[in-house]
Coordinates of C-alpha atoms in Angstrom, one line a residue:
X267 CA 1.4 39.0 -12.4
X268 CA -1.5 38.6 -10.1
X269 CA -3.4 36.3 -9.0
X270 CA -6.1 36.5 -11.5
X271 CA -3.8 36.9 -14.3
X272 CA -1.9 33.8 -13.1
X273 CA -5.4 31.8 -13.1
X274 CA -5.9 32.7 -16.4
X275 CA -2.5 31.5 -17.7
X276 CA -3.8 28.1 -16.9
X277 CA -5.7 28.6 -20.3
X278 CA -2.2 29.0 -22.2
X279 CA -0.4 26.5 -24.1
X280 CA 2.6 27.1 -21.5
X281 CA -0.1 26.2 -18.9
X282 CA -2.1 23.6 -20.6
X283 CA 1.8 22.2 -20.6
X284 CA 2.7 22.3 -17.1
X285 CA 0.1 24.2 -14.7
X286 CA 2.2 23.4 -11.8
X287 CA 4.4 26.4 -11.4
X288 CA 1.4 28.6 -11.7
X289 CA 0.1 26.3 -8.7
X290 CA 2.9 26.7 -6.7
X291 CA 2.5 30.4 -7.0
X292 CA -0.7 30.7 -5.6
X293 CA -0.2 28.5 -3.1
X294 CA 2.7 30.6 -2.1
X295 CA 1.9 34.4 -2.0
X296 CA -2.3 33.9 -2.3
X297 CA -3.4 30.8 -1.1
X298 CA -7.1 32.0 -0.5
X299 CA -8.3 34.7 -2.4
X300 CA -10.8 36.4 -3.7
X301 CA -11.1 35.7 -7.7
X302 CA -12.4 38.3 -9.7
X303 CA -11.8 35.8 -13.2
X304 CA -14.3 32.9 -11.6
X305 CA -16.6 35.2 -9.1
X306 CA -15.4 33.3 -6.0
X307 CA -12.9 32.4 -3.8
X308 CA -9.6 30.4 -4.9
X309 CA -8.2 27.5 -2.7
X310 CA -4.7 26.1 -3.5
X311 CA -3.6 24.3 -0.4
X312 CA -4.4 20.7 0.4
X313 CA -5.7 21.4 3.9
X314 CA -7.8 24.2 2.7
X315 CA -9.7 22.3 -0.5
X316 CA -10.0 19.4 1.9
X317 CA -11.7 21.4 4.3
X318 CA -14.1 22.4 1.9
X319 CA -14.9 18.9 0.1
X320 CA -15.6 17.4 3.4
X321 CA -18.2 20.0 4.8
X322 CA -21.0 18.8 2.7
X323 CA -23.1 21.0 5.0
X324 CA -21.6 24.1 4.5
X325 CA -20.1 24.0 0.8
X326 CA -22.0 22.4 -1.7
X327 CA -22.2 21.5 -5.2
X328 CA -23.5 24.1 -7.9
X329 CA -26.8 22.1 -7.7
X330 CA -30.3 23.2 -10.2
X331 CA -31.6 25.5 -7.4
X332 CA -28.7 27.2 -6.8
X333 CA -28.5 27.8 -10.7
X334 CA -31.7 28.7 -11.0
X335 CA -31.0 31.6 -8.0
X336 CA -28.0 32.9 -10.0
X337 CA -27.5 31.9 -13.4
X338 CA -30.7 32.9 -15.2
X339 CA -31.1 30.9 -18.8
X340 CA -29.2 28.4 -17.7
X341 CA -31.7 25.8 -19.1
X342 CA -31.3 27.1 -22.4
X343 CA -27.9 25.3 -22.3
X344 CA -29.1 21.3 -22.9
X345 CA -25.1 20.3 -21.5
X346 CA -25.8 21.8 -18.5
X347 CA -29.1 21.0 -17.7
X348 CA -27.8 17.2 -18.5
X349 CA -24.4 17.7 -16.0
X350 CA -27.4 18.8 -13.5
X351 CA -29.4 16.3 -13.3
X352 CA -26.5 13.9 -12.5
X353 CA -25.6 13.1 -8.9
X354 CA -22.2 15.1 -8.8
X355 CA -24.3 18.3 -9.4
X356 CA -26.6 17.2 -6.8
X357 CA -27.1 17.5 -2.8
X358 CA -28.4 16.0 -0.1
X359 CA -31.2 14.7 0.5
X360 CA -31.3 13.9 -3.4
X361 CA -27.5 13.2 -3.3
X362 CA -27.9 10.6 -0.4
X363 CA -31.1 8.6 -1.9
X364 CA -29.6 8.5 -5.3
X365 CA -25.8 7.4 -3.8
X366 CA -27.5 4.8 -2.0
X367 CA -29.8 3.2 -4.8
X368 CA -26.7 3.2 -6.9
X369 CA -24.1 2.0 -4.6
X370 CA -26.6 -1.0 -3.8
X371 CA -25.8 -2.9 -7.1
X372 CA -22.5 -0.8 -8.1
X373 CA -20.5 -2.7 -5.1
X374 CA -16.8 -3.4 -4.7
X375 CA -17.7 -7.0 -5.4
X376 CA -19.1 -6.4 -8.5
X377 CA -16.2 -4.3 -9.6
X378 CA -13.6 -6.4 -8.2
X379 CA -15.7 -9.2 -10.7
X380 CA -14.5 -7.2 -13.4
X381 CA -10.8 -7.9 -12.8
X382 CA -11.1 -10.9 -15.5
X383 CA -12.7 -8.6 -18.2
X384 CA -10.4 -5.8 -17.3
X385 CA -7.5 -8.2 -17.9
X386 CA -9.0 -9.3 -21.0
X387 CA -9.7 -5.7 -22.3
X388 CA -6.0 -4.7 -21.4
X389 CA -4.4 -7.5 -23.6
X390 CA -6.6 -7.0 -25.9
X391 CA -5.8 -3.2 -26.4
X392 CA -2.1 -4.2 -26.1
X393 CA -1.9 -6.9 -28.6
X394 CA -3.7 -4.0 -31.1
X395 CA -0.7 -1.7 -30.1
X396 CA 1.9 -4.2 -30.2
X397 CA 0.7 -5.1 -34.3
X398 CA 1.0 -1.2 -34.7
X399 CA 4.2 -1.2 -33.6
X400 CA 5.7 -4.0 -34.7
X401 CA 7.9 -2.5 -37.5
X402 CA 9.5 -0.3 -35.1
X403 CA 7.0 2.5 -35.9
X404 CA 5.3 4.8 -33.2
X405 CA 1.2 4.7 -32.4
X406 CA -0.8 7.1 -30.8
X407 CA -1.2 5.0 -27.5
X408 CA -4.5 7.1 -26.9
X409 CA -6.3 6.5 -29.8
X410 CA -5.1 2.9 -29.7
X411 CA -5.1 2.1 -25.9
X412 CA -6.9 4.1 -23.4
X413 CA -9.9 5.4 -24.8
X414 CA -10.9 1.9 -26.1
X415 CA -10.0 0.0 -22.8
X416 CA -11.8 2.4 -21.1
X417 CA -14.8 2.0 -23.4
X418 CA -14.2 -1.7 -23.5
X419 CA -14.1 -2.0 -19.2
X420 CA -17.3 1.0 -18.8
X421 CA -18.9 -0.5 -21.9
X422 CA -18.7 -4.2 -20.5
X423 CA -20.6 -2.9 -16.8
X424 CA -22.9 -1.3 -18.7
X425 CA -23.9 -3.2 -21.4
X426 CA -22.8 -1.3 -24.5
X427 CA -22.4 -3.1 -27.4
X428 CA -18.8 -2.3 -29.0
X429 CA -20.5 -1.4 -31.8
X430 CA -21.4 2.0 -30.4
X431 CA -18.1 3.1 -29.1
X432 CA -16.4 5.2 -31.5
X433 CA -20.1 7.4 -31.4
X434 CA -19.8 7.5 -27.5
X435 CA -16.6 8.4 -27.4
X436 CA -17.2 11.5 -30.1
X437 CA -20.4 12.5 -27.8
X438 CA -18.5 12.4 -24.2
X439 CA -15.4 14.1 -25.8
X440 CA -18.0 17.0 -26.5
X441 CA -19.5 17.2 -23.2
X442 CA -16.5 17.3 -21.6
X443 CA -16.1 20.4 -23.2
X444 CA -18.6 21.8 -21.0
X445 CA -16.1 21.8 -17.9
X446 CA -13.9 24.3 -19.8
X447 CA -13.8 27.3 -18.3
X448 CA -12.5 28.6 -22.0
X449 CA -15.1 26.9 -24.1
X450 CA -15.2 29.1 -27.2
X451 CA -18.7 30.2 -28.0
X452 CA -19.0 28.6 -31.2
X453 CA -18.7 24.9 -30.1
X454 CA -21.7 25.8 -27.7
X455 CA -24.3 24.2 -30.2
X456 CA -22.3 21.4 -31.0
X457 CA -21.6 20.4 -27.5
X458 CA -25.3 21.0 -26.5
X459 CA -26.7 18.2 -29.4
X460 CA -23.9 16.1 -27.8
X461 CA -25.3 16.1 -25.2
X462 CA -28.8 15.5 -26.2
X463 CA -27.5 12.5 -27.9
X464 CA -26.0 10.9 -24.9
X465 CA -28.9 11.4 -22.7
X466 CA -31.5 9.9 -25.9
X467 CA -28.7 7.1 -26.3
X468 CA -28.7 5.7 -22.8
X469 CA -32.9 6.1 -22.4
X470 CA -32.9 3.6 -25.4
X471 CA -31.1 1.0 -23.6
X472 CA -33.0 1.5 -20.4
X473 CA -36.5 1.0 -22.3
X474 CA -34.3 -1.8 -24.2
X475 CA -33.4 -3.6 -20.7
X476 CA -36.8 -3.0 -19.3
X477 CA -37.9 -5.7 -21.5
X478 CA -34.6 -7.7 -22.0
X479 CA -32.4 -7.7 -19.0
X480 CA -29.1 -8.7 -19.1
X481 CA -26.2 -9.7 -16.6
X482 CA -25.2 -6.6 -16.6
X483 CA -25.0 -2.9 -14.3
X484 CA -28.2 -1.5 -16.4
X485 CA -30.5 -4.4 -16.0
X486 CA -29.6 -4.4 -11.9
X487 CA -30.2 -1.0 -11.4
X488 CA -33.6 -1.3 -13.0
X489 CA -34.7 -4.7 -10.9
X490 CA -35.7 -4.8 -7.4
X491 CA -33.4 -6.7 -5.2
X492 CA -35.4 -7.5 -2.6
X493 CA -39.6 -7.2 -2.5
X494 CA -39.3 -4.3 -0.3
X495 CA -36.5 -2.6 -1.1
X496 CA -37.0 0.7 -3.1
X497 CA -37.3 0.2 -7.1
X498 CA -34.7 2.9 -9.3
X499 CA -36.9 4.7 -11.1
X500 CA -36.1 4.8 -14.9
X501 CA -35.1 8.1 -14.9
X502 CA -32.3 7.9 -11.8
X503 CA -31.1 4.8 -14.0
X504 CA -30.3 6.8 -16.9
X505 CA -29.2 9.5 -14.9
X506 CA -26.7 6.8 -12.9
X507 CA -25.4 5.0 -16.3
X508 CA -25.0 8.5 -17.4
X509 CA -22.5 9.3 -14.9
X510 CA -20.8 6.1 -14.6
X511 CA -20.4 5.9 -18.7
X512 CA -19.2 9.7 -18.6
X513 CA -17.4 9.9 -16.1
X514 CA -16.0 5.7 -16.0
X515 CA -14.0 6.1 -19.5
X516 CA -12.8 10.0 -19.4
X517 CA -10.7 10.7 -16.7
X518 CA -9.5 7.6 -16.1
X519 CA -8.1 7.7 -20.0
X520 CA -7.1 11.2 -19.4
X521 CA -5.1 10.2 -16.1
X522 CA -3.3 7.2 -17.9
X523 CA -2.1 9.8 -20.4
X524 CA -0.5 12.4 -18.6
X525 CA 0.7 9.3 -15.9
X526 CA 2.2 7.2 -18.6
X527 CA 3.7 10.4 -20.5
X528 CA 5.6 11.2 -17.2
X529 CA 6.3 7.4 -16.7
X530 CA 8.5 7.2 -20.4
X531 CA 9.7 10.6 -19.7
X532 CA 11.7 9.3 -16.5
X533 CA 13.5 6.0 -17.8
X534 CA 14.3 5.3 -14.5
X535 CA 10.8 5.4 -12.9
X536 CA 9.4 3.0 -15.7
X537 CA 12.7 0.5 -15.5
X538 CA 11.3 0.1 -11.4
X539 CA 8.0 -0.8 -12.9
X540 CA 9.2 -2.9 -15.6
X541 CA 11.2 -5.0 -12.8
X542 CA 8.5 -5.1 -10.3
X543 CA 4.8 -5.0 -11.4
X544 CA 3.9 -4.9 -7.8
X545 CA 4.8 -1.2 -7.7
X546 CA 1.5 -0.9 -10.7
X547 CA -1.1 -0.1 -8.0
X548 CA 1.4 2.7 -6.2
X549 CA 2.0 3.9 -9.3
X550 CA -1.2 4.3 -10.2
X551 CA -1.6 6.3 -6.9
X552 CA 1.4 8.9 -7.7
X553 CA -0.2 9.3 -11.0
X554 CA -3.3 10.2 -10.3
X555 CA -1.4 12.9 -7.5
X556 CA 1.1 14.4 -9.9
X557 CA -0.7 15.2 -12.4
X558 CA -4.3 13.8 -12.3
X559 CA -7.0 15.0 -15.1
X560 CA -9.7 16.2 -12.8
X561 CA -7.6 19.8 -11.8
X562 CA -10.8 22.1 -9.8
X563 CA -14.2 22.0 -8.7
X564 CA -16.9 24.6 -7.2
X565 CA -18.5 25.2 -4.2
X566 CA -21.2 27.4 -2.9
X567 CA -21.2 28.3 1.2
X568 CA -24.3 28.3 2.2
X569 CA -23.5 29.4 5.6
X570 CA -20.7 31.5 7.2
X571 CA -17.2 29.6 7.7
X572 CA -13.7 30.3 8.2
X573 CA -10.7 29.1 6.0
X574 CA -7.0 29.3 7.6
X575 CA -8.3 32.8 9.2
X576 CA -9.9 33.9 5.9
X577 CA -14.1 34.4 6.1
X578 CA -15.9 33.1 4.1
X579 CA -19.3 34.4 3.9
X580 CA -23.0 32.6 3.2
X581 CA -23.3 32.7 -1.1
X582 CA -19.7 33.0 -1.5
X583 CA -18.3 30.7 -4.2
X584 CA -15.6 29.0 -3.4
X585 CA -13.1 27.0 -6.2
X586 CA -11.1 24.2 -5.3
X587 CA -8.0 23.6 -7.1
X588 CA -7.4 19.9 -6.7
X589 CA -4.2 19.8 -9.1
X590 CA -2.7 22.2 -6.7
X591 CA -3.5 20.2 -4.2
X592 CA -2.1 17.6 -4.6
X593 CA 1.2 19.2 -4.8
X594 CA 1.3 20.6 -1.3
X595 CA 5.0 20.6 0.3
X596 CA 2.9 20.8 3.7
X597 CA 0.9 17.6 2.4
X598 CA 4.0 15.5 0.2
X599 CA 7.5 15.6 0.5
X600 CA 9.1 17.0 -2.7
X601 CA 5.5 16.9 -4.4
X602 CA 7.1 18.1 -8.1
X603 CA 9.3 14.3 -7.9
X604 CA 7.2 11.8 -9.4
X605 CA 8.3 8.8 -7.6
X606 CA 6.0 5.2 -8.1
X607 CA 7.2 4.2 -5.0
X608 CA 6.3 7.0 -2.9
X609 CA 3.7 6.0 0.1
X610 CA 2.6 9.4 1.8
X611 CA -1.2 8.8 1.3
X612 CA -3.8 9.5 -1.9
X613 CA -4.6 13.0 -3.1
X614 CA -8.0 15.0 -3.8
X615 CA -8.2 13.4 -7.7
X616 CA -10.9 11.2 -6.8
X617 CA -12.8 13.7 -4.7
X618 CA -13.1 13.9 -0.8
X619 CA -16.7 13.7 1.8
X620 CA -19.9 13.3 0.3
X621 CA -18.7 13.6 -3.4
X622 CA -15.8 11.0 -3.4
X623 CA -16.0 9.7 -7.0
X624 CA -17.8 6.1 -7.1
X625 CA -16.2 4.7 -9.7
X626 CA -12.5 5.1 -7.9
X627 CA -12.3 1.2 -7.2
X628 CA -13.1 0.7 -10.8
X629 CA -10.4 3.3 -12.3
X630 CA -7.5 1.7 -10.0
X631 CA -8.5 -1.3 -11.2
X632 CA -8.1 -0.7 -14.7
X633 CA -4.9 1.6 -14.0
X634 CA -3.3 -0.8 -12.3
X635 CA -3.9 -3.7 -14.4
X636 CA -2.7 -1.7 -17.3
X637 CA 0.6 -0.7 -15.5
X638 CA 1.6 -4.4 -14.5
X639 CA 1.2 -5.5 -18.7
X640 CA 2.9 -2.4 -19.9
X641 CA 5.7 -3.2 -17.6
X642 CA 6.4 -6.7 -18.4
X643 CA 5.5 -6.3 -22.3
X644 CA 7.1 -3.2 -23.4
X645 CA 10.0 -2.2 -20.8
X646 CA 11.8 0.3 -23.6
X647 CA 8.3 1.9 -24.2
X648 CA 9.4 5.8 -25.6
X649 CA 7.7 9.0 -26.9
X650 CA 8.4 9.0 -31.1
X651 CA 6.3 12.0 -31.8
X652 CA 4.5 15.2 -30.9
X653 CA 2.9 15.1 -27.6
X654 CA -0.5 17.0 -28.1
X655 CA -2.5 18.0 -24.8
X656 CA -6.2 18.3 -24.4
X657 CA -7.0 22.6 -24.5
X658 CA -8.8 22.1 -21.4
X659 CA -7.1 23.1 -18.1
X660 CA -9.9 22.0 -16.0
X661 CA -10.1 18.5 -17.6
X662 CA -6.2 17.9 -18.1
X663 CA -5.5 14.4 -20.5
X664 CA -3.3 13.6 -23.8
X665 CA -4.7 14.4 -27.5
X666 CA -2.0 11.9 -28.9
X667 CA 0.8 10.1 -27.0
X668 CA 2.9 8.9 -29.9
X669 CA 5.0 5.7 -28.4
X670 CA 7.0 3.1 -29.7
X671 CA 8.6 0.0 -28.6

């Protein structure tokens, strides 16, 4: 098999199952190569795609300009243009004035604030799972834990009402799509009025907190903090909540899935938890390495560099397998073992340089919290069904998680 073919497998049910092995192979016999499949060169090895996420300089994101050089009509696509105009997608200087506006009132002390509504949300979300399962019957744990703590803890920063959670959650699930390098053709319209929708949704409650702020992340982002400090602009504040509500709920959930699949899986892992909560915050950490939802991202070189030998010339595209990553032998002792209490150091899930996700402090929050209350409550937690896996190797996560008590 080559390397291309092995790239594509990832798209399989064998490698929506376990991508891993396919990882390991390319890390192996090709760890930089030259992709035909993606139009760029592939990175497998932690040193390599760490290289490349912390030269903001040299590699950068897959920004409008550069998709306006090279991928003609893509503004005929309303997803992208939408992913675009979000600060992931975006570089410096824009990146850096946008980063800063945002990170002025989305602090570490307003997330660690949160810890009492996260708690909250968690019991709250565990109670509902603990009524469903109170016969002795199993519960999707997704349906009925992570996607609505997550909507609960990135609603509650936001300002959604709870009301309009189940419609966010269809529209986000759609755009998510848009990451999958196998999106079907046909699901092109519905993803793109998706994302239409979330963009109209979140400039209503802008012009709705322009004239009645609240206490919460939307009405700070839209208020001056100081008399000369720089005002957000309305359309950065969507563009922030955007991210933040996109991004704040999705991978996180996704993470938890595949994190608490291979916790129930490994009796022995979760009985550690179970007698020790304080192992929740490292095993939210091993989680997010072994088998984290974010698995790649792109780059563009925008100058000449060098990789491990390998050249890498000024235009190149350059793909960064994070999942693969993060199971390095030259980064992690025995990376396949999942083991809560291992203490080597975080992975690439969150990001690295100028792109490290903002919402990190925020996601190990809610991990972490959730861990320590699934310990103590439901120490003989157990799959009781078919798993189902999200068909999207770029944005790994759990369809259904049937568990039982």
């Amino acid at each position: 098999m080559s390397a291309d073919d092995a790239l594509l497998s990832l798209s399989t049910p064998a490698g929506l199952a376990d991508p891993y092995p396919v990882y390991a192979k390319l890390r192996e016999e090709t760890p930089i190569f030259r992709s035909e499949a993606f139009d760029g060169w592939v990175l497998s090895r932690f040193a390599d795609c760490q290289q490349v996420l912390a030269d903001g300089e040299t590699f950068l994101v897959l920004d409008a300009q550069w998709r306006d050089r090279h991928r003609p009509g893509w503004r005929d696509n309303p997803a992208m243009v939408l992913l675009a105009d979000l600060l992931p997608w975006k570089n410096p200087p824009e990146h850096t004035r946008e980063r800063r506006l945002l990170m002025r009132d989305f602090t570490v002390r307003r997330v660690q604030g949160l810890e009492p509504a996260v708690r909250r949300a968690v019991d709250r979300v565990l109670d509902r799972f603990a009524d469903a399962t109170a016969d002795g019957t199993a519960a999707d744990f997704v349906g009925t834990v992570l996607y609505p703590l997550g909507m609960a803890v990135i609603g509650d920063l936001v300002g959604v009402p709870d009301s309009d959670h189940d419609r966010l959650r269809r529209v986000t699930d759609l755009i998510g799509k848009q990451v999958d390098p196998a999106m079907s053709a046909d699901l092109r319209a519905e993803v793109d009025a998706a994302a239409v929708e979330f963009r109209a949704y979140f400039a209503d409650l802008i012009a709705l907190r322009q004239t009645e702020p609240r206490d919460d992340l939307t009405s700070a982002l839209l208020a001056r903090p100081t008399p000369d400090a720089e005002l957000m602009s309305a359309e950065d504040a969507l563009n922030s909540l955007l991210v933040l509500f996109g991004g704040g709920y999705e991978t996180t959930a996704g993470a938890l899935g595949l994190g608490i699949h291979a916790l129930v899986t490994r009796p022995a892992q979760f009985a550690l938890l179970a007698g020790d909560p304080g192992l929740a915050a490292g095993a939210a950490e091993e989680m997010l390495r072994w088998d984290g939802a974010a698995q790649m991202s792109q780059r563009a070189a925008v100058r000449p560099a060098v990789l491990d030998g390998v050249e890498i010339a000024a235009g190149d595209l350059v793909v960064v397998l994070m999942g693969a990553a993060n199971r390095d032998p030259a980064r992690f002792a025995d990376p396949d073992r999942f083991d809560i209490t291992r203490s080597a150091g975080r992975g690439l899930f969150f990001g690295h340089g100028l792109h490290l996700c903002l919402g990190a402090a925020l996601a190990r929050l809610e991990m972490t919290v959730l861990l320590e209350q699934l310990g103590k409550r439901f120490p003989t937690l157990r799959i009781a069904g078919e798993v189902q896996r999200r068909p999207n190797p770029a944005l790994r996560g759990m369809a259904a998680l049937p568990l039982t008590r």
